[in-house]
Every structure is written in structure tokens, then in C-alpha cells.
Short mmCIF file of C-alpha atoms in Angstrom, two decimals:
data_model
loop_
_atom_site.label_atom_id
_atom_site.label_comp_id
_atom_site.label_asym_id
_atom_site.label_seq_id
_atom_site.Cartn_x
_atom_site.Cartn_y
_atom_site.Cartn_z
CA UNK A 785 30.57 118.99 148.39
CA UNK A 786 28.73 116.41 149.84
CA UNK A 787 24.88 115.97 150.65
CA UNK A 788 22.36 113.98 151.08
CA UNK A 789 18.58 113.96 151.16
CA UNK A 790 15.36 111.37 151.82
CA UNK A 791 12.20 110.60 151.00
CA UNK A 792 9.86 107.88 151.69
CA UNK A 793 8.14 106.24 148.87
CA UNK A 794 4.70 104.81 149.79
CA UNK A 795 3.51 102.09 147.10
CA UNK A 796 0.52 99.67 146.96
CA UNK A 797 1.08 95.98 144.82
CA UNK A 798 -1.45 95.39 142.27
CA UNK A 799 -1.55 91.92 143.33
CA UNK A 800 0.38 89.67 145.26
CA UNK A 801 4.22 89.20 144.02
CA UNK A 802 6.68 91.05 142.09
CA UNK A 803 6.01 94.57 141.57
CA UNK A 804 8.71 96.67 139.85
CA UNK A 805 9.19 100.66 141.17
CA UNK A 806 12.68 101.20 139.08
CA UNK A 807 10.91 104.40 137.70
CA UNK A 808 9.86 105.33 141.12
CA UNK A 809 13.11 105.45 142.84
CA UNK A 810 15.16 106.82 139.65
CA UNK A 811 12.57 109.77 139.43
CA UNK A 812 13.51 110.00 143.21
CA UNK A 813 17.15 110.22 142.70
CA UNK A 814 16.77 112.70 139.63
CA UNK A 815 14.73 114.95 142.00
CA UNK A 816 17.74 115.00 144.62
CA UNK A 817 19.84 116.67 142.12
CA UNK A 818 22.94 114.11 143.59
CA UNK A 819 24.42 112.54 140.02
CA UNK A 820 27.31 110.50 141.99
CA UNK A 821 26.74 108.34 144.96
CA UNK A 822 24.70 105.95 146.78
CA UNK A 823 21.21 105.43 146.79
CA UNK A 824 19.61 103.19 149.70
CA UNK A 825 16.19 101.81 149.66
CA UNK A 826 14.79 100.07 153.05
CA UNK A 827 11.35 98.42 153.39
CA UNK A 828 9.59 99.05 156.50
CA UNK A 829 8.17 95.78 156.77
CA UNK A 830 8.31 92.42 157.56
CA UNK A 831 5.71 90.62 155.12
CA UNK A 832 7.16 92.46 152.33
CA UNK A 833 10.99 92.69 150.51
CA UNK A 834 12.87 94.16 147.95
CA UNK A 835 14.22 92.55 145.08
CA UNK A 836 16.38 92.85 142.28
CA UNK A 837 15.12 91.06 139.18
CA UNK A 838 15.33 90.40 135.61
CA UNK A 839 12.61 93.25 134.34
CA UNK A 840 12.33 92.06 130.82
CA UNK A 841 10.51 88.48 130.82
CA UNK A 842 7.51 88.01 132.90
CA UNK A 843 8.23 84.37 133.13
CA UNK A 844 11.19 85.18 135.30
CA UNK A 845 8.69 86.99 137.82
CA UNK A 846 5.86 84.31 137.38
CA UNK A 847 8.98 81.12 138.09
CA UNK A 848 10.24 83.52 140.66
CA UNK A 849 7.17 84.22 142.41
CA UNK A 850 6.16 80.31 141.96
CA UNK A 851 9.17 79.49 143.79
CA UNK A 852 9.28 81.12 146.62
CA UNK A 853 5.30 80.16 147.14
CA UNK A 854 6.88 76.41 146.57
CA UNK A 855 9.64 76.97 149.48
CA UNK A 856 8.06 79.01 152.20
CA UNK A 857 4.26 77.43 151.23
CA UNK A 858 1.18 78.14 152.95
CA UNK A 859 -0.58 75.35 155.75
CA UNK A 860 3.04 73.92 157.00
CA UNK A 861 1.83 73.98 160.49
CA UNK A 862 3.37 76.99 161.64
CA UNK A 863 2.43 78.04 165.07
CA UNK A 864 1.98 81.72 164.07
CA UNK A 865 -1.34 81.71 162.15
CA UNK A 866 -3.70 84.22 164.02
CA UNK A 867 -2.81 86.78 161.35
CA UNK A 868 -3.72 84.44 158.12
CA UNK A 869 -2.26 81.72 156.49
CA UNK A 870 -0.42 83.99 154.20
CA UNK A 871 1.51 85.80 157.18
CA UNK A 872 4.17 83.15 158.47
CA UNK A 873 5.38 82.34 154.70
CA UNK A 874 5.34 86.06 154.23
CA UNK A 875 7.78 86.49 157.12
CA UNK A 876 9.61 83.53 155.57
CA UNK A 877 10.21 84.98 151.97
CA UNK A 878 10.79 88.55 153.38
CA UNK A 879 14.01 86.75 155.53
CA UNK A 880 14.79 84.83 152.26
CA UNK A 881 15.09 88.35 150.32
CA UNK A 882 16.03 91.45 150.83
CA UNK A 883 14.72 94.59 153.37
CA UNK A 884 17.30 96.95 151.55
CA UNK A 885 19.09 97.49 149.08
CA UNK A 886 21.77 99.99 148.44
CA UNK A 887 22.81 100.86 144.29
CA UNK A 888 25.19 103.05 143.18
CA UNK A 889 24.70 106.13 141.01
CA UNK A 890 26.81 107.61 138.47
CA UNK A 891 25.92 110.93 136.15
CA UNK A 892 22.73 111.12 137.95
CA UNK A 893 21.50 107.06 136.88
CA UNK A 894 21.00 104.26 139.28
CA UNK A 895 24.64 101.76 138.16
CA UNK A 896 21.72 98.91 137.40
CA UNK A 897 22.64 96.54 134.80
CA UNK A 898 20.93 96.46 131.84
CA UNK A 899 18.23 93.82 132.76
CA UNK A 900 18.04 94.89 136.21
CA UNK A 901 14.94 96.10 137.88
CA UNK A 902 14.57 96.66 141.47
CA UNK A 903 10.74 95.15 142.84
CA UNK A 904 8.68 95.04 145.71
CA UNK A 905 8.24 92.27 146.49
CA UNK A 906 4.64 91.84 148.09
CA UNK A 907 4.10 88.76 150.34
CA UNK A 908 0.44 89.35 151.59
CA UNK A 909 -3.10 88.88 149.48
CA UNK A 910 -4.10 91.93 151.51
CA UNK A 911 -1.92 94.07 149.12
CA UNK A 912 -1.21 96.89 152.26
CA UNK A 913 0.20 100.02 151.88
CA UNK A 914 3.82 99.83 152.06
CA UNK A 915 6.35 102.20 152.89
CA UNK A 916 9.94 102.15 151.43
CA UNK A 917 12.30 104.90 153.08
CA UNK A 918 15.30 106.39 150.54
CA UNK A 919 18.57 107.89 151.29
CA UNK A 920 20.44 108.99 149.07
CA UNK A 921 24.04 110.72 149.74
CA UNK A 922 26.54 112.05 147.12
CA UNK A 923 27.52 115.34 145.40
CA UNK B 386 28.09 119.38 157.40
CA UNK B 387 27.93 115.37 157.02
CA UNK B 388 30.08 113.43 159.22
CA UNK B 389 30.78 109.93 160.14
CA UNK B 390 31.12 107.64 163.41
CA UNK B 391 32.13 104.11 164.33
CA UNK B 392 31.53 101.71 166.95
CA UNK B 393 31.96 98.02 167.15
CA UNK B 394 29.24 95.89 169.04
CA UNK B 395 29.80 92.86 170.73
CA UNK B 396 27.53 90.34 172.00
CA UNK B 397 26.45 87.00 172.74
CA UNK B 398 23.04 85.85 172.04
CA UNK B 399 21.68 83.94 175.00
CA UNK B 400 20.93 80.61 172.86
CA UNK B 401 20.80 79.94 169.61
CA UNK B 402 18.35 81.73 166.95
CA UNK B 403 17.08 85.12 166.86
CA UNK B 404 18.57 87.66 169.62
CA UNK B 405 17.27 90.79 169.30
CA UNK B 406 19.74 94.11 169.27
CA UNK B 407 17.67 97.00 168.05
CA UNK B 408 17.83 98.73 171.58
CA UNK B 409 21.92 98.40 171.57
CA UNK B 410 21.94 99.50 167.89
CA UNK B 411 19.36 102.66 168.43
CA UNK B 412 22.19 103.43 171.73
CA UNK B 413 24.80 103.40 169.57
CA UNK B 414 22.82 106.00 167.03
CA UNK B 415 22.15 108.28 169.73
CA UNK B 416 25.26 108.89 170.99
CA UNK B 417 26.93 109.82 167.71
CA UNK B 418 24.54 112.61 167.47
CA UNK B 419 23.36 112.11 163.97
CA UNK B 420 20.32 113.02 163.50
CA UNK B 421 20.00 112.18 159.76
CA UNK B 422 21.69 109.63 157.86
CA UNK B 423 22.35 106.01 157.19
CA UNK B 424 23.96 103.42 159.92
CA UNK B 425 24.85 100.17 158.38
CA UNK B 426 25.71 96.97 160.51
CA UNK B 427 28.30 94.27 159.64
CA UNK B 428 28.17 91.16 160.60
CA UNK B 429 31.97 89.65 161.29
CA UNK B 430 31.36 85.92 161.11
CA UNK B 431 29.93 83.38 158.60
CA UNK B 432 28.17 81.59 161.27
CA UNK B 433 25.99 83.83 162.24
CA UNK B 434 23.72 86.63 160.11
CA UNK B 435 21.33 89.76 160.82
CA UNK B 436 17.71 90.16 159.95
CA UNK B 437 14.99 92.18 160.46
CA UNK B 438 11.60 90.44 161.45
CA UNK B 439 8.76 91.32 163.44
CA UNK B 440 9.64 92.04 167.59
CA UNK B 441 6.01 91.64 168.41
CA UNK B 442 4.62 88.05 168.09
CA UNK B 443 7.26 85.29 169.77
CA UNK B 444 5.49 82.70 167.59
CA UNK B 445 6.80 84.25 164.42
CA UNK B 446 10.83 84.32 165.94
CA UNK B 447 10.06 80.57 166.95
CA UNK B 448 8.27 79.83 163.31
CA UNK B 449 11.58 81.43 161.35
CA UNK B 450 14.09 79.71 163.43
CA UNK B 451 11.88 76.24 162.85
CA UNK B 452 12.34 77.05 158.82
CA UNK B 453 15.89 77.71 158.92
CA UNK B 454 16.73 74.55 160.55
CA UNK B 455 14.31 72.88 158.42
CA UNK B 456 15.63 73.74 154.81
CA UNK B 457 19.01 73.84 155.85
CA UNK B 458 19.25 70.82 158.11
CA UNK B 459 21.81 69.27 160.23
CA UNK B 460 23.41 65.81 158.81
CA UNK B 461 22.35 66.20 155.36
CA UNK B 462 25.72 64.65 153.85
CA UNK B 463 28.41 67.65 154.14
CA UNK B 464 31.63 66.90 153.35
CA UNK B 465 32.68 70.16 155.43
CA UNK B 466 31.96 68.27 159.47
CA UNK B 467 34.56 68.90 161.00
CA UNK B 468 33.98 71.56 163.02
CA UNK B 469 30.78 69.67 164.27
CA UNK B 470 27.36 69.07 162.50
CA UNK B 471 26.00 72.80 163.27
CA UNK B 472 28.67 74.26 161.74
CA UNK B 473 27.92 73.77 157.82
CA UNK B 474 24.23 74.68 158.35
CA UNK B 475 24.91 77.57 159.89
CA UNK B 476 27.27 78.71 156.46
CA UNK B 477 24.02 78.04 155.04
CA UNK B 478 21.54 79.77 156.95
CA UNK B 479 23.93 82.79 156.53
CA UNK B 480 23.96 82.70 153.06
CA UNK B 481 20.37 82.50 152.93
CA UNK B 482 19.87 85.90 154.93
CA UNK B 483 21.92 89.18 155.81
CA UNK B 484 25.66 90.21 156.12
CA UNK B 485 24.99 93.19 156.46
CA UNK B 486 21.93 95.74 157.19
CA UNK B 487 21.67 99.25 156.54
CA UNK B 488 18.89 101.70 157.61
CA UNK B 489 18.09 105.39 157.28
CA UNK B 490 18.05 107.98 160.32
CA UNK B 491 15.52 110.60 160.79
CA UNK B 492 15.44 113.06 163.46
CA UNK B 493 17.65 110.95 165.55
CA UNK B 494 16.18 107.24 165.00
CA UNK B 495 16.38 104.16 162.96
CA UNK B 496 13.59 104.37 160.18
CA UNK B 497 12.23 100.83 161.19
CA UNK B 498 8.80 99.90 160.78
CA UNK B 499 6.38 99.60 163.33
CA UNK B 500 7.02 95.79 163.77
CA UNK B 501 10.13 95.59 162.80
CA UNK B 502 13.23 94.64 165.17
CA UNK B 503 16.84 94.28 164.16
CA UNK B 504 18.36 90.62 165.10
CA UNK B 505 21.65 88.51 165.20
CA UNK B 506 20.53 85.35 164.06
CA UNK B 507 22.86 82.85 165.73
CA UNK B 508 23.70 79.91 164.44
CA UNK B 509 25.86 78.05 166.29
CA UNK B 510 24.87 76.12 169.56
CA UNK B 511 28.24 76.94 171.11
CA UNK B 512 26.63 81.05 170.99
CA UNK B 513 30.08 82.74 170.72
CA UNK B 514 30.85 85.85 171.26
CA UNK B 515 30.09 87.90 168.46
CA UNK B 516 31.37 91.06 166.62
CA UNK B 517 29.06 93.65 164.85
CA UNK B 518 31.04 96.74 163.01
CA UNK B 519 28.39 100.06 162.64
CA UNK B 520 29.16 102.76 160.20
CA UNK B 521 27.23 105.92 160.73
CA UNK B 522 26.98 108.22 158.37
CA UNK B 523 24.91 112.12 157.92
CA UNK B 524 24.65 115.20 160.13
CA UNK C 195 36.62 116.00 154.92
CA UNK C 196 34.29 113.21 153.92
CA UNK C 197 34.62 112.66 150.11
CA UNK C 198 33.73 109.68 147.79
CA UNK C 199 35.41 107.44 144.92
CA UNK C 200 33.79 105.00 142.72
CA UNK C 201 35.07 101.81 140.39
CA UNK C 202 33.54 99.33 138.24
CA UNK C 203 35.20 95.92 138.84
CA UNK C 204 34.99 93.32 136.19
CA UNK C 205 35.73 89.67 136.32
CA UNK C 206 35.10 86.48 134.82
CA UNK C 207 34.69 83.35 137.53
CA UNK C 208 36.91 80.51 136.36
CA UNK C 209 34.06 78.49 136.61
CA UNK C 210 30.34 78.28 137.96
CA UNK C 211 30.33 78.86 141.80
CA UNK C 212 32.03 80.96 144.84
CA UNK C 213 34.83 83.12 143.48
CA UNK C 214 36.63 85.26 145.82
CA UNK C 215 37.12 88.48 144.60
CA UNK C 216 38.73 90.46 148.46
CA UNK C 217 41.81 90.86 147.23
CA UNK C 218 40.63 92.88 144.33
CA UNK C 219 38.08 94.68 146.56
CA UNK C 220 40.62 95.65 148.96
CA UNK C 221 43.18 96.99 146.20
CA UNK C 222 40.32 99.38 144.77
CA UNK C 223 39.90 100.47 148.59
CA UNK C 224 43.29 100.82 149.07
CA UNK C 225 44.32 103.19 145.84
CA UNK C 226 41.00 105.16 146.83
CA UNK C 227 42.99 106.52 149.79
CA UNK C 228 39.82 106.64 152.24
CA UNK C 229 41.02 104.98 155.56
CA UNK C 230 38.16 105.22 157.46
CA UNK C 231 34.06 104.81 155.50
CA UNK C 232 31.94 102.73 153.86
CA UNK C 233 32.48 100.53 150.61
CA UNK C 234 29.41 98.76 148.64
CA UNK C 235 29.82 96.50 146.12
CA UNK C 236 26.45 96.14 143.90
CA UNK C 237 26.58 92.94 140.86
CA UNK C 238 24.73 94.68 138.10
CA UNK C 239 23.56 91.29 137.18
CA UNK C 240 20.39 88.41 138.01
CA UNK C 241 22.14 85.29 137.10
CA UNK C 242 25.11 86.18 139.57
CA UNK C 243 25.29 87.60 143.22
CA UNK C 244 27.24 88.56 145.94
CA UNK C 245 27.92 86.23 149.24
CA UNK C 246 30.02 86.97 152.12
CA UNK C 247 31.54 83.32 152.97
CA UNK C 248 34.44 81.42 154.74
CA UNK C 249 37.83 81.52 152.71
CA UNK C 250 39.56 78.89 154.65
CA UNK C 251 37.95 75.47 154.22
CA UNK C 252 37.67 75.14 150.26
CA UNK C 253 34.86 72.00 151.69
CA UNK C 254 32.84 75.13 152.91
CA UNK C 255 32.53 76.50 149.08
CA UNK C 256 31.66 73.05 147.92
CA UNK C 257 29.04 72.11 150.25
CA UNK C 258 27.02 75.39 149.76
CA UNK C 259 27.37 75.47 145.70
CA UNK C 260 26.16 71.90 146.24
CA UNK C 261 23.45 73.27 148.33
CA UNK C 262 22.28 76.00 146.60
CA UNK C 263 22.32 73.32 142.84
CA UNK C 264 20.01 71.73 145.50
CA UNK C 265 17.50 73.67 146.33
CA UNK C 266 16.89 76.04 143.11
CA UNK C 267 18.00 73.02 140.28
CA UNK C 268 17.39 72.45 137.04
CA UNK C 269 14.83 70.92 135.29
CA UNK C 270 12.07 71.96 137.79
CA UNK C 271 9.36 72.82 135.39
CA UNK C 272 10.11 76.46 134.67
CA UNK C 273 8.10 78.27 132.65
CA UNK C 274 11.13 80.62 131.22
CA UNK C 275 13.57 78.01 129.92
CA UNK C 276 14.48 79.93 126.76
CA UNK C 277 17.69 80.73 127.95
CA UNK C 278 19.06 77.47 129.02
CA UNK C 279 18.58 75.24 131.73
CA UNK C 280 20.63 77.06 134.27
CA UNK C 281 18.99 80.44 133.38
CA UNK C 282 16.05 80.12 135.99
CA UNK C 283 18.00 78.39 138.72
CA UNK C 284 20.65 81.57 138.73
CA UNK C 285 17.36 83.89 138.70
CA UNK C 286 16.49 81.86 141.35
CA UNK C 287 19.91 81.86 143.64
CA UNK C 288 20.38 85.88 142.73
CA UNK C 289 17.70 85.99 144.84
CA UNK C 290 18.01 84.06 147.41
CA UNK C 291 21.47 85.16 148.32
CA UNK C 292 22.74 89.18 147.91
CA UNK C 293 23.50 91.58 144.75
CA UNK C 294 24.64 94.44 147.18
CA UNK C 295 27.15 94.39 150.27
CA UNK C 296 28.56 97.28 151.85
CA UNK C 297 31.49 96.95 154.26
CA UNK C 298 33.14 99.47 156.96
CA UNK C 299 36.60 100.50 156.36
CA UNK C 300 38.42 100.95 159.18
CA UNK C 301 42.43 102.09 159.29
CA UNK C 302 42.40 101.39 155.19
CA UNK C 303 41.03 98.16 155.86
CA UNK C 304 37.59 96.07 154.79
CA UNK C 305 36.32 94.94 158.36
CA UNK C 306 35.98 91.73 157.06
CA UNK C 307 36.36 88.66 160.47
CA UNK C 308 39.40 86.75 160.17
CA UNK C 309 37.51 84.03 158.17
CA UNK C 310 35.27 85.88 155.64
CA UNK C 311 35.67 86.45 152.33
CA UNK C 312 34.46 88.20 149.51
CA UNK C 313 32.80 85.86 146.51
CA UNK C 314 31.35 86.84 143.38
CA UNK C 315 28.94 83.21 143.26
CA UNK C 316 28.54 82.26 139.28
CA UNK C 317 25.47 81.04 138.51
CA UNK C 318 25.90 80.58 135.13
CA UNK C 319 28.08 77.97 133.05
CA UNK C 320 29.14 80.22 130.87
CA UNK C 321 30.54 82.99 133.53
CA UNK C 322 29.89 86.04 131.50
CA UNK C 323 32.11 88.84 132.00
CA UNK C 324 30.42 90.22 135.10
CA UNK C 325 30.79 93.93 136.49
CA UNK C 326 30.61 94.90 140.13
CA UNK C 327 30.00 98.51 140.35
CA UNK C 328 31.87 100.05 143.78
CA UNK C 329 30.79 102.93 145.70
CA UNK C 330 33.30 104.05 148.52
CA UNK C 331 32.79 107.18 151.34
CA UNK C 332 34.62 108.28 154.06
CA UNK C 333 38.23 110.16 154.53
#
């Protein structure tokens, strides 16, 4: 028979960047009791994003994160800037990524690949509070 | 007892860029009568995309659509011009964002953030006519 | 009565770049026997992703694998090059484009618009096997 359930995961970034809550959001799905379905994750913001990454070389983050500062870069005369010069490029990156992701679970494990990891993906020096909201549906 | 619910939204964004539909969406949510769930939106064209960015500030919408037609530019070589010269950068710009959205329900809304609004982002100057298929899902 | 299937997909791109996999999608849909739901595809992989693209002009496909070579290429400095050359840059379009997509089913069929297509986008030149894990709900 099928159910679902929710939960909303509230998470702060150590720093600036990639910041990986796989164990989070599996210990989420374990508590559900749901071992076959879909698992959705949505960030409720718009200067942060979700992302799914390589979780086994930190170079990966650090070129990844070095990137995106590259193409969506600080002082490019944007005409939003009353909120800091980190909030325009943090709008930028969060369009560039991803506000939700949806993965597949099967015998009560998220279907991620074997280097996948699923991040946070914090655009803002501030490091705020963030809230990700779950849904999970399945049997 | 979950159930499910259709609908297909169309509209036409007044000129190109961001037009902003979370109002039509958050209609379309109330009248299925779930209360808790997931809706996901499709986007139906490869021309135009869906994101979710802040409804407050103007500046910001004005700042994002700036970017967009900055890194993926008009008459930068394509050999695909033959439906006219916005047509390839607005394959791009899709590619670069969302397809498709989907966002949790609780007790009868959309989970959004505080700042955050749901928008086509049209890319075409010709602003057709657009198609947007919702899936609603929960009880 | 809602109920749910699920499939793992796997497929090896002929060569780096956009390649369309709706026809498969579609068949795994179809034997599923739910007419009317929800299907996500999720790429259990970093240096490949999902894209939702035009399947009629092939000059579409070239201009944004041309593109995307473009603006994530090789040889930028990267500090994790261990892998190959092309190892970063996939990281880097993974990213930038989607690893999940979920699409309504409607009378049996993918909503897809007339002109979109479903493409597994290679990043790598040595197009691994690659597994898409499918999740599909409705009745």
C-alpha cells in the first residue's frame, strides 16, 4: 500500500560551497520506513542549491566550487547589490544548479551511484540557516 | 488514501524573460484538494524553461535575465540559425536551467520559501503560447 | 489504485554528447502498464547527465555539445586532473545541466512537446556503461 511522509531538514554550511548531507537525507528515508520509491528534496531558497557531486575527491568540490565563482563572479555590475556583493552571483549559481532533486529508492537505499553524493550547495559568506523540505512516497 | 490529479497550464509570458506563475500554479493546487503531496511542473518546449528565483526584488529578475543573454549570446557562430538568431540561445538557456520543477505540499500549499516565486523563463522574442503539464500527487 | 514500478536502464552513448534515449524511456513506461502518473529518470553518475532537448534539427545537438566543450573545457587549470582531461569538464557539465527529470504520463504516454526529446549527454570519451535508474507512479 502506498504512503508517503515529510520532513524538513534544516542545515547550516560550514563555509561557503559544497556541503554534502547524503547521511542526512538517507537517515531521513530509513526513518520513513518506505524501502521502494521516490525521495524528493527541495531547497527553500534562492541563494542556495542542491547538487549532485562526486563525494570522494575534494578537488572535484574545490574545481567545482572555483568554477562557478569564475562564471557567475562577484563586482560584474549587477544592478541588484543592496543585499552584498555575494547575493546577485548567488542567485546566478542557484539558477545554474539545482532547487530539487528527486532520487529513487530501492530496499530502503537512496538508487545513488557509487560516487554520488547529494550537497548543498551554499552561495552566501553569511552561511544562513537553510531549510530543505523532503517528500518521500512509496510502500 | 493518496490520489493523483492533472491539469495542463497554458500561458504566454507578456515579453521575453522571467514571467512569474506561482499564483496560477498554487490555483491549480487548491482545487485538486490535496492537501499533502508533491506537484511537479513540465515544461513542453525547448525554448523556454522554469525556475525558481526570488519574487521580491525586480532588480534580481532583470540581473538573471542580463546573465542568461550574456553567457549564452545571440550571433555567437551557430550553425543551427535558421529559425532566427534567438532561437539557438534559447536551446541554451534551457539547458542551462529547469525542465521540470517539483515541490512538496503541506496543508494545502506549495512548500516555497519565503522569497521564492515559480517562473517560465521565456526565451523567445516571438513569446508563444506556452504549455505547462502539472502532476499532483498525495491526499 | 495508485501503485508504482521501477527499472534500471543501461546504455552506452555511441559517442561523447546528446544521446536520445525516449524511445527506450517510453517502452519501460509502456510495459509498466501505468497510463496516467509520474516517471523520473535519475543518472546515477557525475561525468554524465540528463537534458531534455530538440530531436529534430541534429544542428541543435551540435551547437549545444559545442557550447557546453565551450564553456566548461579542458585544460583550464584544474586542480583534479588525475582522471583525464575530460574528467573535470564532465564534473563540471553534470552540473550545470540535470541528473534527475521526471515527466507526466498521460493516456500511456510521456508528455513530452512535439519537439523534445530525451538525451542521456556523455561527457566522457570513453562512454562508460551508464545506468539510469527509473521510478514510475500512477494507475
Amino acid at each position: 500500500m502506498l504512503r508517503q511522509a515529510s520532513h524538513t531538514l534544516s542545515i547550516r554550511a560550514s563555509r561557503p560551497g559544497l556541503h554534502e548531507i547524503t547521511g542526512d537525507v538517507a537517515s531521513i528515508v530509513g526513518l520513513s520506513g518506505i524501502a521502494e520509491g521516490l525521495a524528493t528534496l527541495f531547497c527553500r531558497h534562492t541563494s542556495a542549491s542542491l547538487v549532485i557531486q562526486e563525494n570522494a575527491a575534494p578537488a572535484v568540490r574545490r574545481d567545482l566550487e572555483a568554477y562557478f565563482a569564475r562564471i557567475a563572479h562577484e563586482g560584474a555590475g549587477y544592478e541588484h547589490d543592496d543585499e552584498g556583493p555575494d547575493d546577485m552571483p548567488a542567485h546566478l549559481r542557484s539558477a545554474l544548479t539545482a532547487t530539487q532533486l528527486s532520487i529513487p529508492i530501492k530496499s530502503g537505499k537512496l538508487q545513488l551511484g557509487t560516487w554520488q553524493g547529494i550537497f548543498l550547495f551554499e552561495h552566501r559568506r553569511s552561511t544562513p540557516l537553510r531549510e530543505i523540505a523532503l517528500h518521500i512516497i512509496g510502500e
